[in-house]
């Protein structure tokens, strides 16, 4: 009896604490019968009714919240960063594209932290729009092109990796997820970087990634964590593209799959230079609403991947259904810029339906800003994209990036990025 009563008291205290943390007791939004905190109510209870209020008050309040409680703080553009183009081949991909490879020295030192950008630019387009995204398995994994530099960074144990280093056996292993010829034929350049160049994907106490350059952003509740570091790396790719005359840096979409989709959304949310954002099966910490408790929850993500989000986020473990915030608020930071959220039916860890409602939850902000938001009002049928300023589709199959996905993304980009 005593322990039951104790348990109840604890739960109620916790609940109160969560609401107090948000300072937002009553304002709610309903999605599909589930109650989530209202994106258009300030923490002090004021309703947001104008675009100006959104831009000058609510958006900054939410950015501050997500930096403090979930993704952690990120540094700005490094003052000493330099670029070195070490490859420039105009007859790549059967003559369709120019291949460039560029090393980014984050602190300008050749023996300091660095990342390699692999860039393909369509030869028949001047000032091409581009799609940037991080890759899982090294630049050499995205295509069989033997001239792509073999990554020398740290790798998790997977096929073709020996002693945590990639071997020739990893060339082209992810080519199916990176249909370069299709993207180039559609008139887009593609830039990609291996995630591990920016921050190796394991809990190393932030010694091996770019965080080492920013000791002041470590050992604190809102520390510069891995997803934020990847997002920061995406912005650094854009910094380079801004210096490359072959690219129209005002038309660079940011793309990501899964954990790298979480990073793409956060990059789009925080860096307004990206005019379009694509999230492919980003799941928990991406487009999935935590209030939908099936699929990956906060406890699992923080236990299995303790380095992805900042220390403060761990206090929300077990509180998914009563959180004072949710991911529709993060997606709405992208508004009114176009965002595409996509799911796969069998990707239950990401919870496709919860990804849809995460996107739909951002709709009131897009509407407030005078756009058409996400047209669908119920979770769409398979292979039936709903395309407004927010777009969504769910396709059959599992966790992957397929040609079907890319065809939708490229059409979406055509709609908003083509002149
Ligand atoms: C795990 C993790 C997901 C993540 C995925 C991926 O499944 O639970 O959150 O999105 O890895 O990156 O492939």
XYZ file of N, CA, C and O and ligand atoms in Angstrom, residues 136 257-260 262 281-282 284 296 300-301 305 308 349 399, ligand 1:
77
model
N 26.333 7.511 -44.146
C 26.581 6.598 -43.031
C 27.946 5.930 -43.091
O 28.545 5.644 -42.061
N 18.875 10.833 -43.761
C 18.162 9.570 -43.525
C 18.411 9.130 -42.087
O 19.557 9.081 -41.632
N 17.329 8.845 -41.402
C 17.406 8.250 -40.070
C 18.120 9.149 -39.062
O 17.761 10.303 -38.934
N 19.192 8.698 -38.414
C 19.868 9.577 -37.448
C 20.385 10.837 -38.170
O 20.460 11.906 -37.593
N 20.713 10.661 -39.443
C 21.201 11.807 -40.208
C 20.032 12.676 -40.689
O 20.215 13.838 -41.030
N 17.583 13.249 -38.507
C 17.421 14.065 -37.293
C 18.333 15.290 -37.435
O 17.951 16.425 -37.143
N 12.684 9.140 -42.962
C 12.603 8.199 -41.830
C 13.493 8.627 -40.661
O 14.327 7.858 -40.189
N 13.263 9.841 -40.196
C 14.118 10.378 -39.130
C 13.724 9.889 -37.737
O 14.529 9.939 -36.808
N 12.523 8.961 -33.961
C 12.616 9.643 -32.665
C 13.742 10.664 -32.678
O 14.856 10.372 -33.120
N 10.431 4.021 -31.134
C 11.532 4.363 -30.217
C 11.142 5.482 -29.243
O 10.594 6.505 -29.640
N 15.026 4.715 -24.596
C 15.866 3.863 -25.441
C 16.922 4.687 -26.171
O 18.107 4.341 -26.180
N 16.489 5.785 -26.738
C 17.432 6.565 -27.554
C 18.556 7.118 -26.668
O 19.723 7.131 -27.055
N 22.101 5.480 -27.372
C 22.924 6.496 -28.048
C 23.071 7.711 -27.122
O 22.562 8.795 -27.426
N 23.964 11.289 -28.551
C 23.235 11.992 -29.614
C 22.653 13.325 -29.147
O 22.673 14.307 -29.869
N 10.252 1.237 -35.740
C 11.074 1.963 -34.762
C 10.874 3.479 -34.903
O 10.829 4.211 -33.924
N 13.161 0.379 -43.425
C 14.059 1.502 -43.179
C 15.136 1.578 -44.265
O 16.060 0.764 -44.290
C 18.586 3.188 -34.674
C 17.978 4.273 -33.803
C 17.195 5.296 -34.609
C 17.996 5.765 -35.791
C 18.488 4.574 -36.588
C 19.383 4.921 -37.757
O 17.601 2.337 -35.149
O 17.150 3.666 -32.862
O 16.856 6.403 -33.808
O 17.231 6.633 -36.583
O 19.269 3.749 -35.749
O 20.041 5.934 -37.756
O 19.445 4.110 -38.692
